[in-house]
Coordinates of C-alpha atoms in Angstrom, one line a residue:
M1 CA 110.2 85.0 132.3
S2 CA 111.9 88.7 131.6
S3 CA 114.6 89.9 133.4
S4 CA 114.3 92.5 135.6
A5 CA 116.8 94.8 134.2
S6 CA 116.0 96.7 131.5
L7 CA 118.6 96.0 128.4
L8 CA 117.7 98.5 125.7
Q9 CA 116.4 102.0 126.3
M10 CA 114.8 104.6 125.0
K11 CA 114.8 107.8 126.2
G12 CA 113.7 111.3 125.8
I13 CA 113.4 110.6 121.9
V14 CA 111.8 113.5 119.8
K15 CA 111.4 113.5 116.0
S16 CA 109.9 116.3 113.9
F17 CA 109.4 116.6 110.3
P18 CA 108.8 119.6 108.1
G19 CA 105.6 121.1 110.5
V20 CA 105.0 118.1 112.2
R21 CA 106.4 117.3 115.3
A22 CA 105.7 113.0 115.0
L23 CA 107.7 112.3 118.6
Q24 CA 107.6 114.3 121.7
Q25 CA 110.2 112.9 124.5
V26 CA 108.8 108.9 124.0
D27 CA 110.6 106.9 127.0
F28 CA 110.4 103.2 125.4
D29 CA 112.4 100.0 127.4
V30 CA 112.6 96.9 126.2
R31 CA 114.0 93.7 128.2
G32 CA 115.7 90.9 127.6
G33 CA 113.0 87.7 127.4
E34 CA 110.0 89.6 126.9
I35 CA 107.5 90.8 124.0
H36 CA 106.8 94.4 125.2
A37 CA 103.3 95.3 122.0
L38 CA 103.8 99.0 120.9
L39 CA 100.1 99.9 120.2
G40 CA 98.6 103.0 118.6
A41 CA 95.9 104.2 116.5
N42 CA 97.5 105.2 112.6
G43 CA 99.4 108.2 113.0
A44 CA 100.5 107.7 116.9
G45 CA 104.2 107.7 116.2
K46 CA 104.8 103.8 116.6
S47 CA 106.3 103.3 113.4
T48 CA 108.8 106.7 113.6
L49 CA 109.3 105.4 117.0
M50 CA 110.5 101.8 115.4
K51 CA 112.4 103.3 112.4
V52 CA 114.8 105.3 115.4
L53 CA 116.0 102.4 116.5
S54 CA 116.2 100.4 113.7
G55 CA 118.9 103.1 112.4
A56 CA 116.6 105.0 109.6
Y57 CA 115.9 107.8 111.2
T58 CA 118.3 109.3 113.4
A59 CA 116.8 111.1 116.4
D60 CA 116.4 115.2 117.4
E61 CA 117.1 114.5 120.8
G62 CA 117.1 111.4 122.9
A63 CA 118.9 108.6 123.5
V64 CA 119.4 104.6 122.6
M65 CA 121.2 102.6 125.3
I66 CA 121.8 99.1 125.7
D67 CA 123.2 97.2 128.5
G68 CA 123.6 101.0 129.3
T69 CA 125.9 101.8 126.5
A70 CA 124.0 104.7 124.8
Y71 CA 124.2 104.2 120.6
T72 CA 123.7 106.7 117.9
F73 CA 122.1 104.7 114.8
T74 CA 122.9 106.4 111.7
Q75 CA 122.1 103.7 109.3
P76 CA 120.4 100.1 109.8
L77 CA 123.6 98.9 109.8
D78 CA 124.4 100.2 112.9
A79 CA 121.5 98.9 114.6
I80 CA 122.2 95.3 113.0
R81 CA 125.9 95.5 114.2
S82 CA 124.5 96.1 117.8
G83 CA 121.7 93.2 118.0
I84 CA 118.3 95.1 116.8
Q85 CA 116.4 93.2 114.1
C86 CA 113.1 93.3 112.2
V87 CA 110.6 91.6 111.2
Y88 CA 108.4 93.8 108.9
Q89 CA 105.0 92.2 107.4
E90 CA 106.1 93.0 103.6
V91 CA 108.7 90.3 103.8
D92 CA 110.2 90.3 100.1
T93 CA 111.4 93.7 100.4
A94 CA 113.8 92.2 103.0
L95 CA 114.8 88.9 100.5
I96 CA 116.6 88.9 97.9
P97 CA 114.6 86.0 95.9
S98 CA 117.2 85.1 93.8
L99 CA 119.5 83.6 96.5
T100 CA 118.8 80.6 98.6
V101 CA 117.4 80.5 101.8
A102 CA 120.9 79.2 103.7
E103 CA 122.7 82.6 101.7
N104 CA 119.5 84.9 102.8
I105 CA 120.0 83.6 106.0
M106 CA 124.1 83.8 106.4
L107 CA 124.1 87.3 104.2
E108 CA 125.8 88.8 106.3
K109 CA 128.7 85.7 105.4
L110 CA 128.0 86.5 101.8
T111 CA 128.9 90.6 101.7
A112 CA 132.1 90.1 104.5
G113 CA 134.1 90.1 101.5
S114 CA 135.6 86.8 101.9
R115 CA 137.3 85.5 98.5
W116 CA 136.4 82.0 99.6
I117 CA 133.7 80.9 100.9
D118 CA 132.0 77.0 102.1
W119 CA 129.0 77.2 100.4
S120 CA 128.9 73.5 102.3
G121 CA 129.4 74.8 105.8
M122 CA 126.9 78.0 105.0
Q123 CA 124.1 75.9 104.4
R124 CA 124.5 73.4 107.5
E125 CA 124.7 76.6 109.7
A126 CA 121.0 78.0 108.3
A127 CA 120.1 74.3 108.5
R128 CA 120.9 74.4 112.3
V129 CA 119.7 77.5 113.1
L130 CA 116.5 76.6 111.3
Q131 CA 116.6 74.0 113.6
E132 CA 117.0 76.2 116.6
L133 CA 113.1 77.1 116.0
G134 CA 112.0 74.2 115.3
L135 CA 111.8 74.6 111.7
T136 CA 113.0 71.2 109.7
G137 CA 110.3 71.2 107.1
I138 CA 112.1 74.5 104.8
D139 CA 115.0 73.1 102.4
V140 CA 117.8 75.3 102.7
R141 CA 119.1 75.0 99.1
R142 CA 116.0 76.4 98.1
Q143 CA 115.6 79.9 96.4
A144 CA 113.6 82.4 98.9
G145 CA 111.8 83.5 96.1
E146 CA 109.8 80.2 96.3
L147 CA 109.2 80.6 99.7
S148 CA 104.7 81.0 101.1
I149 CA 105.1 84.9 102.9
A150 CA 105.3 82.5 106.6
Q151 CA 108.0 80.8 105.6
K152 CA 109.6 83.8 104.5
Q153 CA 109.0 85.2 107.5
L154 CA 110.6 82.9 109.5
V155 CA 113.9 82.7 107.2
L156 CA 113.8 86.8 108.4
I157 CA 113.7 85.7 112.3
G158 CA 116.6 82.9 111.2
R159 CA 118.3 85.7 110.2
A160 CA 118.2 87.2 113.2
L161 CA 119.3 84.9 115.0
A162 CA 122.3 83.7 113.0
Q163 CA 123.3 87.9 113.3
K164 CA 123.4 87.6 116.9
A165 CA 120.3 89.8 117.8
K166 CA 119.4 90.8 121.1
F167 CA 116.0 92.8 120.3
I168 CA 113.7 92.2 117.0
I169 CA 110.8 94.1 115.8
F170 CA 108.1 92.3 114.5
D171 CA 105.9 95.2 113.0
E172 CA 102.2 93.7 112.2
P173 CA 104.2 90.7 111.5
T174 CA 100.6 88.0 111.5
A175 CA 99.0 90.1 108.7
P176 CA 99.6 88.2 105.9
L177 CA 99.3 84.9 107.2
S178 CA 96.5 82.0 108.1
N179 CA 95.5 81.5 111.8
E180 CA 97.8 78.5 111.1
E181 CA 100.4 80.4 110.0
A182 CA 100.0 82.9 112.7
D183 CA 100.5 80.7 115.3
Q184 CA 103.5 78.9 114.4
L185 CA 104.8 82.5 114.6
F186 CA 104.0 82.5 118.2
R187 CA 105.0 79.5 119.2
I188 CA 108.8 80.6 117.9
M189 CA 108.5 84.4 119.7
D190 CA 107.9 81.9 122.7
R191 CA 110.7 80.1 121.5
L192 CA 112.8 83.9 121.6
K193 CA 111.5 84.8 124.7
K194 CA 112.7 81.8 126.5
D195 CA 116.2 82.1 125.0
G196 CA 116.8 86.1 126.2
V197 CA 115.7 87.6 123.1
G198 CA 113.9 91.1 123.5
C199 CA 110.9 91.1 121.2
I200 CA 108.9 94.1 120.0
F201 CA 105.4 93.3 119.2
I202 CA 103.2 96.0 117.0
S203 CA 99.8 95.1 115.7
H204 CA 96.5 95.9 115.9
R205 CA 95.0 92.6 116.8
L206 CA 94.3 92.9 120.5
A207 CA 93.6 89.4 120.6
E208 CA 97.2 89.1 119.5
V209 CA 98.4 91.3 121.9
F210 CA 97.3 89.9 125.5
R211 CA 97.9 86.6 123.9
I212 CA 101.3 86.8 124.0
S213 CA 102.7 90.1 125.6
D214 CA 104.2 90.4 128.7
R215 CA 103.5 94.4 128.8
I216 CA 101.7 96.7 126.6
T217 CA 103.1 100.3 126.1
V218 CA 100.0 102.5 124.0
M219 CA 101.2 105.7 122.1
R220 CA 99.1 108.5 120.4
D221 CA 99.5 111.2 118.9
G222 CA 103.3 111.1 119.4
Q223 CA 103.4 110.6 122.8
R224 CA 103.7 107.5 125.4
I225 CA 100.2 107.2 126.7
S226 CA 101.2 103.9 128.7
T227 CA 103.5 101.4 129.9
K228 CA 101.1 98.3 132.0
L229 CA 102.0 94.4 132.1
A230 CA 99.7 93.0 130.5
A231 CA 97.7 91.4 133.2
D232 CA 97.5 94.7 134.3
T233 CA 95.1 96.2 131.5
N234 CA 92.4 94.4 129.4
A235 CA 91.0 95.6 125.3
G236 CA 89.0 97.9 126.5
L237 CA 90.6 100.3 128.3
V238 CA 93.7 99.8 126.1
V239 CA 91.1 101.4 123.1
E240 CA 90.4 104.0 125.3
E241 CA 94.2 104.7 125.4
M242 CA 94.7 104.7 121.7
L243 CA 91.8 106.9 121.3
G244 CA 91.8 109.4 124.1
K245 CA 89.1 111.1 123.1
K246 CA 85.7 111.4 121.0
F247 CA 87.1 111.9 117.2
E248 CA 84.8 115.5 116.9
E249 CA 86.0 116.2 113.3
E250 CA 83.1 116.9 111.5
F251 CA 83.2 114.9 107.6
P252 CA 81.1 116.1 104.8
K253 CA 77.8 113.4 104.7
A254 CA 75.7 114.1 101.8
Q255 CA 72.4 113.2 102.8
V256 CA 70.7 111.1 100.1
K257 CA 67.4 108.7 99.5
I258 CA 68.9 105.3 98.7
G259 CA 67.4 103.2 96.0
G260 CA 67.5 99.6 94.9
T261 CA 70.2 97.0 94.9
L262 CA 72.9 97.8 92.0
L263 CA 75.9 95.5 93.4
E264 CA 75.2 91.5 95.4
A265 CA 77.8 89.5 95.8
K266 CA 77.9 85.6 97.6
G267 CA 79.6 83.2 99.2
L268 CA 83.3 85.1 97.5
T269 CA 86.4 83.0 98.6
S270 CA 89.5 83.5 97.4
G271 CA 92.6 82.3 98.9
T272 CA 92.6 82.7 102.5
K273 CA 92.0 86.4 102.1
V274 CA 88.6 86.6 101.3
R275 CA 86.4 84.1 103.0
D276 CA 82.4 83.1 102.4
V277 CA 81.5 87.0 101.8
T278 CA 78.3 88.0 101.6
L279 CA 77.4 91.7 100.6
S280 CA 75.2 94.0 99.4
V281 CA 75.6 98.1 97.7
R282 CA 72.2 99.6 96.7
Q283 CA 72.0 102.8 94.7
G284 CA 72.9 106.2 96.3
E285 CA 74.2 103.9 99.6
I286 CA 77.7 104.0 100.9
V287 CA 78.8 101.5 102.8
G288 CA 81.8 101.0 104.8
V289 CA 83.7 98.3 105.0
V290 CA 86.1 98.6 107.9
G291 CA 89.0 95.8 109.4
L292 CA 92.5 96.2 110.7
V293 CA 95.9 96.3 108.5
G294 CA 95.8 92.3 106.9
A295 CA 91.8 92.1 107.5
G296 CA 91.2 91.0 104.0
K297 CA 89.7 94.5 102.6
T298 CA 92.6 94.6 99.7
E299 CA 91.6 91.9 98.7
L300 CA 88.1 91.7 98.5
S301 CA 88.3 94.6 96.4
R302 CA 90.4 93.2 93.8
V303 CA 88.1 90.7 93.7
L304 CA 85.2 92.2 92.8
F305 CA 87.2 94.5 90.9
G306 CA 88.7 91.2 88.0
A307 CA 91.7 91.8 89.8
D308 CA 92.0 88.5 91.7
P309 CA 90.2 84.9 90.9
L310 CA 87.3 84.0 92.7
D311 CA 87.8 80.3 94.3
A312 CA 83.9 81.0 94.9
G313 CA 81.1 82.5 94.9
E314 CA 79.4 84.8 92.5
I315 CA 79.2 88.6 91.6
A316 CA 75.6 90.6 89.8
L317 CA 75.0 94.1 89.2
R318 CA 72.0 95.4 88.8
G319 CA 70.5 91.4 88.6
K320 CA 73.0 90.1 85.8
R321 CA 75.3 87.5 87.0
L322 CA 78.9 88.9 86.1
R323 CA 82.2 87.3 84.6
L324 CA 84.8 88.7 86.0
A325 CA 88.0 87.6 84.6
R326 CA 89.8 90.8 84.4
P327 CA 89.6 94.1 85.1
A328 CA 88.7 95.0 81.9
D329 CA 85.4 93.2 82.8
A330 CA 84.5 94.9 85.8
V331 CA 85.6 98.7 83.7
Q332 CA 83.0 97.0 81.0
A333 CA 80.7 96.1 84.0
G334 CA 80.3 99.1 85.3
L335 CA 82.9 98.7 88.4
A336 CA 85.5 101.7 88.9
L337 CA 88.6 101.1 91.2
V338 CA 90.6 103.4 92.9
P339 CA 93.2 101.3 94.2
E340 CA 95.4 101.8 97.8
E341 CA 98.9 101.9 96.1
R342 CA 97.8 104.4 94.0
R343 CA 101.5 105.3 92.9
K344 CA 102.1 101.6 91.9
Q345 CA 98.0 100.7 90.4
G346 CA 96.4 104.4 90.3
V347 CA 98.0 106.5 88.5
L348 CA 101.3 106.2 85.9
V349 CA 103.4 108.9 87.6
E350 CA 105.7 108.9 85.0
L351 CA 103.0 110.6 82.8
P352 CA 100.7 114.0 82.8
I353 CA 97.9 114.3 84.5
M354 CA 96.4 114.7 80.5
A355 CA 97.5 111.3 79.6
N356 CA 96.1 109.3 83.8
L357 CA 92.8 111.3 83.1
A358 CA 91.7 109.5 79.3
L359 CA 92.9 106.5 79.9
P360 CA 89.6 104.2 80.6
I361 CA 88.1 106.5 77.9
L362 CA 91.3 106.1 75.6
K363 CA 89.1 104.8 72.7
P364 CA 85.6 107.1 73.1
L365 CA 88.9 110.1 73.3
S366 CA 90.2 108.1 69.6
R367 CA 89.5 108.2 65.7
L368 CA 90.9 105.4 64.1
G369 CA 93.5 104.9 66.0
F370 CA 94.9 108.2 66.9
V371 CA 93.6 109.9 70.6
G372 CA 92.2 112.7 69.7
R373 CA 94.5 115.3 72.0
G374 CA 91.3 118.1 71.5
R375 CA 89.3 116.1 73.4
E376 CA 91.9 114.2 75.2
A377 CA 92.3 118.3 77.1
A378 CA 89.3 119.2 76.8
N379 CA 88.6 116.1 79.2
A380 CA 90.9 116.7 81.1
D381 CA 90.7 120.3 81.8
A382 CA 87.0 119.2 83.0
R383 CA 88.4 116.6 85.1
I384 CA 90.8 119.3 86.7
A385 CA 88.6 122.1 87.3
E386 CA 85.6 119.5 88.8
L387 CA 88.1 117.8 91.6
G388 CA 90.4 121.4 91.5
I389 CA 93.3 119.4 90.9
Q390 CA 96.7 121.7 91.8
P391 CA 98.5 122.6 89.8
A392 CA 95.9 123.1 87.3
N393 CA 98.1 122.2 84.6
K394 CA 97.2 119.2 82.4
H395 CA 100.5 118.4 81.1
Q396 CA 102.5 118.8 84.9
L397 CA 103.6 115.2 85.5
V398 CA 101.5 113.1 88.1
K399 CA 104.9 112.2 89.4
Y400 CA 106.0 116.0 90.7
L401 CA 101.7 116.2 92.5
S402 CA 101.1 116.1 95.8
G403 CA 99.9 112.7 97.5
G404 CA 96.0 114.4 97.6
N405 CA 97.0 115.4 94.3
Q406 CA 97.5 112.1 92.7
Q407 CA 94.9 110.7 94.4
K408 CA 92.3 113.4 92.7
V409 CA 93.5 111.8 89.4
A410 CA 93.2 108.2 90.2
V411 CA 89.9 109.1 91.3
G412 CA 88.7 111.7 88.5
K413 CA 89.8 109.0 85.4
W414 CA 87.0 107.0 86.5
L415 CA 84.5 110.2 86.4
P416 CA 83.7 109.9 82.8
T417 CA 83.3 105.9 82.7
Q418 CA 80.2 106.3 84.1
A419 CA 80.4 103.4 86.2
D420 CA 77.3 102.5 88.9
I421 CA 79.9 101.3 90.9
Y422 CA 82.9 102.5 92.8
L423 CA 85.3 100.5 95.1
F424 CA 87.7 102.9 96.9
D425 CA 90.6 101.1 98.7
E426 CA 91.9 103.6 101.2
P427 CA 91.2 105.9 99.3
T428 CA 92.3 108.8 101.9
K429 CA 96.1 107.6 102.9
G430 CA 99.2 110.2 103.1
V431 CA 97.0 112.6 102.0
D432 CA 96.3 116.0 104.0
V433 CA 93.3 117.1 105.9
G434 CA 92.4 119.6 102.6
A435 CA 92.2 116.9 100.5
K436 CA 90.7 114.5 102.3
S437 CA 87.8 117.0 102.2
D438 CA 87.4 117.0 99.0
I439 CA 88.1 113.1 98.3
F440 CA 85.1 112.9 101.0
R441 CA 82.9 115.9 98.9
L442 CA 82.9 113.5 96.0
I443 CA 82.1 110.6 97.1
G444 CA 79.1 111.9 98.4
K445 CA 78.8 113.8 94.5
L446 CA 78.7 110.8 93.2
A447 CA 75.9 108.9 96.0
E448 CA 73.9 112.2 94.8
E449 CA 74.0 110.8 91.1
G450 CA 73.4 107.2 92.4
K451 CA 76.1 105.4 92.3
G452 CA 76.1 102.9 94.9
I453 CA 80.0 103.1 97.0
L454 CA 82.1 100.6 98.7
Y455 CA 84.9 102.1 101.4
F456 CA 87.5 100.2 102.9
S457 CA 89.1 101.7 105.3
C458 CA 91.5 100.8 109.0
E459 CA 90.0 104.5 109.3
I460 CA 88.0 103.8 111.8
A461 CA 86.8 107.4 111.7
E462 CA 86.0 108.1 108.7
I463 CA 83.7 105.3 107.9
L464 CA 81.7 106.4 110.8
G465 CA 81.4 110.0 109.1
I466 CA 80.6 108.9 105.9
A467 CA 79.4 105.3 106.0
D468 CA 75.4 104.5 105.7
R469 CA 76.4 101.0 106.5
I470 CA 79.0 99.2 107.9
L471 CA 80.9 96.0 107.8
V472 CA 83.6 94.9 109.7
M473 CA 85.8 92.0 108.2
S474 CA 89.1 89.9 110.4
Y475 CA 91.0 87.3 108.9
G476 CA 88.5 87.3 105.5
R477 CA 85.6 87.4 106.4
I478 CA 82.4 89.3 107.4
V479 CA 81.5 89.2 110.8
K480 CA 79.4 91.9 111.8
E481 CA 77.1 94.4 110.0
L482 CA 76.5 97.4 111.3
S483 CA 73.6 100.5 110.8
R484 CA 75.2 103.7 110.8
E485 CA 73.2 105.2 114.3
E486 CA 74.7 101.7 116.1
A487 CA 77.8 102.0 115.8
T488 CA 80.5 103.3 117.7
Q489 CA 84.2 103.1 117.5
E490 CA 84.5 100.7 120.5
Q491 CA 82.2 98.3 119.0
I492 CA 84.2 98.6 115.7
L493 CA 87.2 97.9 117.6
Y494 CA 86.1 94.5 119.4
Y495 CA 84.4 93.0 116.1
A496 CA 87.8 94.0 113.8
S497 CA 90.2 92.5 116.9
S498 CA 88.9 89.3 118.0
G499 CA 87.3 88.7 114.9
E500 CA 83.9 87.1 116.7
A501 CA 81.0 88.5 116.3

């Protein structure tokens, strides 16, 4: 049972960035011993609000109060000392892999500056914390880097308890987990709730939200729309509040005659993230693959590109079965991937635009083992003009470009390869409206040329605007196929959230 008094309150929180008011007078509270879900579409302001609460951002206006006392957080350490902890889906950024489980859990003691450390006592204390969570299968002497993602999450929760956390923010914690691992996490969250810890649960998976949450707050466009008891609302109402009004932005959809089948994939399985996936793509067709964070979209794109191994299944292009042991095999076969993490995987940020645009075609640009600078420059000039890359300086380092122009470079490098299939994974992530339109037009142009497009995204409005056919992914599977004509935002959200066809 949750207590009637609000232990943590955020009042009138305002946060602005250049040209954007991210939070507008937001109120939010968490009671001791409750699980409070915070929901909203991408860009609603959830992450910004939680960064204010966790000390990563300082609010421009408003107050954070704990037990009636106002606090000002200027760094994450301030929030931690006040009893606020975070468990993110990117657990590897929060743990030190070379330290043991015990050392990670008791990190505060390690950094306290003491000249003498009771290592045995620290291990016993870490084991006791894990035992309180009902966890006896994790050896506290193991290095954290050897653990599974689910185990690393549990270590983070253990650290939070060791540091006397009163409130824990769970930001998309189930995204990297299997169903069984998610069930274990929910059992632990329920135990925390019974022990009086307030849990903030951020998730796009509505089935999970209604399974464990006491209250639900919905945000949209930087504002709090509603806060209700979970028992007093339903998934349909929540989706309506998340969407607000129907999306009115028009996407430049090219009208293309769709031809014969180019790509066929049957029974693809890779670990727990891609499970028995079957799909096809035809000439000139844009197939949208939509799902929530952690649904397996990125993993599927990597499997199709030979970046991740197949445990089962087969892939064929133009009727010929492919053996994709590495990305180079996929490129040679006629596939191109524009990955979600463009700065890590799509471009080399320390190199100039010209060098990046030449990467997939170094061999045809070279003679006697040396790249022809004239041919390299001509290729760069053609791609810059074709894509509208700004600034139009082929010698500019990619790291100094905007997100949209970096993405254009990530796309442009593949154009001379004459690939048959283009895989776009979250291509508009972090780009402005103008760059989005340019990317949509480019994808339309590729479709007009007879290329097959697989467009992976969690942005439902984009999928509805650009795709000829829509595949909904949930928990690693394709759970529903929809035609462009029949698909709606509500349908897609339902199938993506419930995981049921």
